[in-house]
Amino acid sequence: MLGRINHIAIAVPNLTAAAMPYKNLGAAVSDPHPLPEHGVTVVFVTLENTKVELLEPLGENSPIAGFLEKNPAGGMHHVCYEVPDILAARDRAVALGLRVLGDGTPKIGAHGKPVLFLHPKDFSGTLTELEQI
Ligand SMILES: CC[C@H](C(=O)O)C(=O)SCCNC(=O)CCNC(=O)[C@H](O)C(C)(C)COP(=O)(O)OP(=O)(O)OC[C@H]1O[C@@H](n2cnc3c(N)ncnc32)[C@H](O)[C@@H]1OP(=O)(O)O
Ligand SMILES: [Co+2]
């Protein structure tokens, strides 16, 4: 069911500053992409085998605001795994008693694909995202 790691996400207070070391180390760093429907602005660092997703809060009710209050310098926010069928993955997670965040309806993520989030408490304190490829 779980495929490749699509990205590792890091919540940051300032995208420009956070992107600098990746740029200086020669990585491919995208421009900022505002995602108002997700309450974040995203920068992607594209690597050979996965991506790093840098997240900055956007708007009043950003879902990462609470995280940054607890971690003002930023920190690892979530891991995203690829799945072939997001609805089948959701239904299997629910059947296993794993908590799906929101109302369980996939949203379109930063790559234009359906995504869902599973509660960090069910994954040893790691917020887990599923993205349909
Ligand atoms: C989809 C676009 C893009 C993409 O990849 O395409 C993205 O990934 S956007 C990413 C931003 N969106 C989300 O993160 C949506 C899912 N997240 C949420 O719904 C919230 O962040 C939530 C519910 C996980 C936490 O919200 P909040 O911090 O406001 O709630 P609590 O303070 O009640 O937290 C409950 C409990 O969880 C711990 N927590 C919170 N965030 C994380 C985290 N990232 N990793 C690990 N643990 C986390 C928090 O400390 C609380 O723990 P407790 O022991 O009860 O204090
Ligand atoms: Co993500």
CSV table of C-alpha atoms and ligand atoms in Angstrom, one decimal:
chain,number,residue,atom,x,y,z
A,1,MET,CA,0.0,0.0,0.0
A,2,LEU,CA,2.7,2.5,1.0
A,3,GLY,CA,5.0,3.4,-1.9
A,4,ARG,CA,8.0,5.8,-2.1
A,5,ILE,CA,8.5,8.8,0.2
A,6,ASN,CA,7.2,11.6,-1.9
A,7,HIS,CA,8.5,14.3,0.4
A,8,ILE,CA,9.7,15.2,3.9
A,9,ALA,CA,8.2,18.5,5.1
A,10,ILE,CA,9.8,21.0,7.4
A,11,ALA,CA,7.8,23.9,8.9
A,12,VAL,CA,9.8,27.1,9.0
A,13,PRO,CA,9.2,30.7,10.2
A,14,ASN,CA,10.8,32.2,7.1
A,15,LEU,CA,10.9,30.5,3.7
A,16,THR,CA,13.7,32.7,2.2
A,17,ALA,CA,16.1,32.0,5.1
A,18,ALA,CA,15.1,28.3,5.2
A,19,ALA,CA,15.8,27.8,1.5
A,20,MET,CA,19.2,29.5,1.6
A,21,PRO,CA,21.4,26.5,2.8
A,22,TYR,CA,19.8,24.2,0.2
A,23,LYS,CA,20.4,26.8,-2.6
A,24,ASN,CA,24.0,27.3,-1.3
A,25,LEU,CA,24.6,23.6,-1.4
A,26,GLY,CA,23.5,23.5,-5.1
A,27,ALA,CA,20.1,21.9,-4.7
A,28,ALA,CA,17.2,22.7,-7.1
A,29,VAL,CA,15.0,25.0,-5.0
A,30,SER,CA,11.6,26.2,-6.4
A,31,ASP,CA,10.1,29.6,-6.0
A,32,PRO,CA,7.5,30.0,-3.2
A,33,HIS,CA,4.1,28.6,-4.1
A,34,PRO,CA,1.2,30.1,-2.0
A,35,LEU,CA,-1.4,27.4,-1.2
A,36,PRO,CA,-4.2,29.5,0.5
A,37,GLU,CA,-6.5,26.5,0.6
A,38,HIS,CA,-3.9,24.7,2.8
A,39,GLY,CA,-2.8,27.7,4.8
A,40,VAL,CA,0.8,27.5,3.8
A,41,THR,CA,3.3,28.8,1.3
A,42,VAL,CA,5.6,26.0,0.0
A,43,VAL,CA,9.1,25.8,-1.4
A,44,PHE,CA,10.2,22.5,-2.9
A,45,VAL,CA,13.8,21.3,-2.8
A,46,THR,CA,14.0,18.6,-5.5
A,47,LEU,CA,16.5,15.8,-4.8
A,48,GLU,CA,17.4,12.6,-6.8
A,49,ASN,CA,15.1,10.3,-4.8
A,50,THR,CA,12.6,12.6,-3.0
A,51,LYS,CA,11.8,16.2,-2.2
A,52,VAL,CA,12.0,18.4,0.9
A,53,GLU,CA,8.9,20.6,1.3
A,54,LEU,CA,9.6,23.8,3.2
A,55,LEU,CA,6.3,25.2,4.7
A,56,GLU,CA,5.6,28.7,5.9
A,57,PRO,CA,2.3,29.7,7.5
A,58,LEU,CA,-0.1,31.6,5.2
A,59,GLY,CA,-3.2,33.4,6.4
A,60,GLU,CA,-5.0,33.4,9.8
A,61,ASN,CA,-5.8,29.8,10.3
A,62,SER,CA,-2.7,28.0,9.1
A,63,PRO,CA,-2.6,24.4,10.3
A,64,ILE,CA,1.1,24.7,11.0
A,65,ALA,CA,0.8,27.8,13.3
A,66,GLY,CA,0.4,25.7,16.4
A,67,PHE,CA,3.4,23.6,15.5
A,68,LEU,CA,5.6,26.8,15.0
A,69,GLU,CA,4.4,28.2,18.3
A,70,LYS,CA,5.8,25.1,20.0
A,71,ASN,CA,8.9,25.0,17.6
A,72,PRO,CA,9.6,28.7,16.8
A,73,ALA,CA,12.8,27.9,14.9
A,74,GLY,CA,10.9,25.3,12.8
A,75,GLY,CA,11.2,21.6,12.5
A,76,MET,CA,10.3,18.4,10.9
A,77,HIS,CA,6.6,18.6,10.2
A,78,HIS,CA,5.4,15.5,8.2
A,79,VAL,CA,6.4,12.7,6.0
A,80,CYS,CA,4.4,12.0,2.7
A,81,TYR,CA,4.1,8.5,1.3
A,82,GLU,CA,2.8,7.8,-2.2
A,83,VAL,CA,-0.2,5.5,-2.6
A,84,PRO,CA,-1.8,4.1,-5.8
A,85,ASP,CA,-5.3,4.7,-4.6
A,86,ILE,CA,-6.0,7.4,-1.9
A,87,LEU,CA,-9.5,6.2,-1.2
A,88,ALA,CA,-8.5,2.6,-0.8
A,89,ALA,CA,-5.6,3.8,1.5
A,90,ARG,CA,-8.0,5.9,3.5
A,91,ASP,CA,-10.5,3.1,3.9
A,92,ARG,CA,-7.8,0.7,5.0
A,93,ALA,CA,-6.4,3.2,7.5
A,94,VAL,CA,-9.9,3.7,9.0
A,95,ALA,CA,-10.4,-0.1,9.1
A,96,LEU,CA,-7.1,-0.3,11.1
A,97,GLY,CA,-8.3,2.4,13.5
A,98,LEU,CA,-5.9,5.0,12.3
A,99,ARG,CA,-7.2,8.6,12.6
A,100,VAL,CA,-7.8,10.3,9.2
A,101,LEU,CA,-7.7,14.1,9.7
A,102,GLY,CA,-10.4,16.4,8.4
A,103,ASP,CA,-13.6,14.8,7.1
A,104,GLY,CA,-11.8,12.1,5.2
A,105,THR,CA,-12.3,13.8,1.8
A,106,PRO,CA,-9.0,14.0,-0.1
A,107,LYS,CA,-7.8,17.5,-1.0
A,108,ILE,CA,-5.7,18.5,-4.0
A,109,GLY,CA,-2.1,19.0,-2.7
A,110,ALA,CA,0.8,21.1,-3.9
A,111,HIS,CA,1.5,18.6,-6.8
A,112,GLY,CA,-2.1,18.7,-8.0
A,113,LYS,CA,-2.7,15.2,-6.6
A,114,PRO,CA,-5.2,14.1,-4.0
A,115,VAL,CA,-3.8,14.0,-0.4
A,116,LEU,CA,-4.9,13.0,3.1
A,117,PHE,CA,-3.3,13.3,6.5
A,118,LEU,CA,-3.2,10.7,9.3
A,119,HIS,CA,-2.8,11.7,12.9
A,120,PRO,CA,0.7,12.0,14.3
A,121,LYS,CA,-0.3,10.1,17.4
A,122,ASP,CA,-0.9,7.0,15.3
A,123,PHE,CA,2.6,7.1,13.8
A,124,SER,CA,4.9,7.5,16.8
A,125,GLY,CA,4.5,11.3,16.8
A,126,THR,CA,4.9,11.8,13.1
A,127,LEU,CA,2.2,13.6,11.1
A,128,THR,CA,1.8,11.3,8.0
A,129,GLU,CA,0.5,12.4,4.6
A,130,LEU,CA,-0.6,10.2,1.8
A,131,GLU,CA,-0.5,11.4,-1.8
A,132,GLN,CA,-2.0,9.5,-4.7
A,133,ILE,CA,0.4,9.1,-7.6
B,1,LIG,C1,-1.4,19.6,1.2
B,1,LIG,C2,-0.5,20.6,0.7
B,1,LIG,C3,1.0,20.3,1.1
B,1,LIG,C4,1.4,19.1,0.3
B,1,LIG,O1,2.3,18.3,0.7
B,1,LIG,O2,0.8,19.0,-0.8
B,1,LIG,C5,1.1,20.0,2.6
B,1,LIG,O3,1.6,19.1,3.0
B,1,LIG,S1,0.4,21.3,3.5
B,1,LIG,C6,0.8,20.8,5.2
B,1,LIG,C7,0.0,21.6,6.2
B,1,LIG,N1,-1.3,21.0,6.4
B,1,LIG,C8,-1.4,20.1,7.4
B,1,LIG,O4,-0.5,19.8,8.2
B,1,LIG,C9,-2.8,19.5,7.5
B,1,LIG,C10,-2.8,18.4,8.5
B,1,LIG,N2,-2.5,18.9,9.8
B,1,LIG,C11,-3.4,19.2,10.8
B,1,LIG,O5,-4.6,19.0,10.6
B,1,LIG,C12,-2.9,19.8,12.1
B,1,LIG,O6,-1.6,20.3,11.9
B,1,LIG,C13,-2.9,18.8,13.2
B,1,LIG,C14,-4.3,18.3,13.5
B,1,LIG,C15,-2.0,17.6,12.9
B,1,LIG,C16,-2.3,19.5,14.4
B,1,LIG,O7,-2.9,20.7,14.6
B,1,LIG,P1,-2.6,21.5,15.9
B,1,LIG,O8,-1.1,21.6,16.2
B,1,LIG,O9,-3.3,22.8,15.8
B,1,LIG,O10,-3.4,20.7,17.0
B,1,LIG,P2,-2.9,20.3,18.4
B,1,LIG,O11,-2.1,21.3,19.0
B,1,LIG,O12,-4.2,19.8,19.1
B,1,LIG,O13,-2.0,19.0,18.1
B,1,LIG,C17,-2.5,17.7,18.5
B,1,LIG,C18,-1.3,16.9,19.0
B,1,LIG,O14,-0.5,16.7,17.8
B,1,LIG,C19,0.8,17.2,18.0
B,1,LIG,N3,1.2,17.7,16.6
B,1,LIG,C20,0.7,18.7,16.0
B,1,LIG,N4,1.4,18.8,14.8
B,1,LIG,C21,2.3,17.9,14.7
B,1,LIG,C22,3.2,17.4,13.8
B,1,LIG,N5,3.4,18.1,12.6
B,1,LIG,N6,4.0,16.4,14.1
B,1,LIG,C23,3.9,15.7,15.2
B,1,LIG,N7,3.0,16.0,16.2
B,1,LIG,C24,2.2,17.1,15.9
B,1,LIG,C25,0.7,18.3,18.9
B,1,LIG,O15,1.9,18.6,19.6
B,1,LIG,C26,-0.3,17.7,19.9
B,1,LIG,O16,0.3,16.8,20.7
B,1,LIG,P3,0.1,16.8,22.3
B,1,LIG,O17,1.0,15.7,22.8
B,1,LIG,O18,-1.4,16.5,22.4
B,1,LIG,O19,0.4,18.2,22.7
B,2,CO,CO,3.1,17.7,2.4
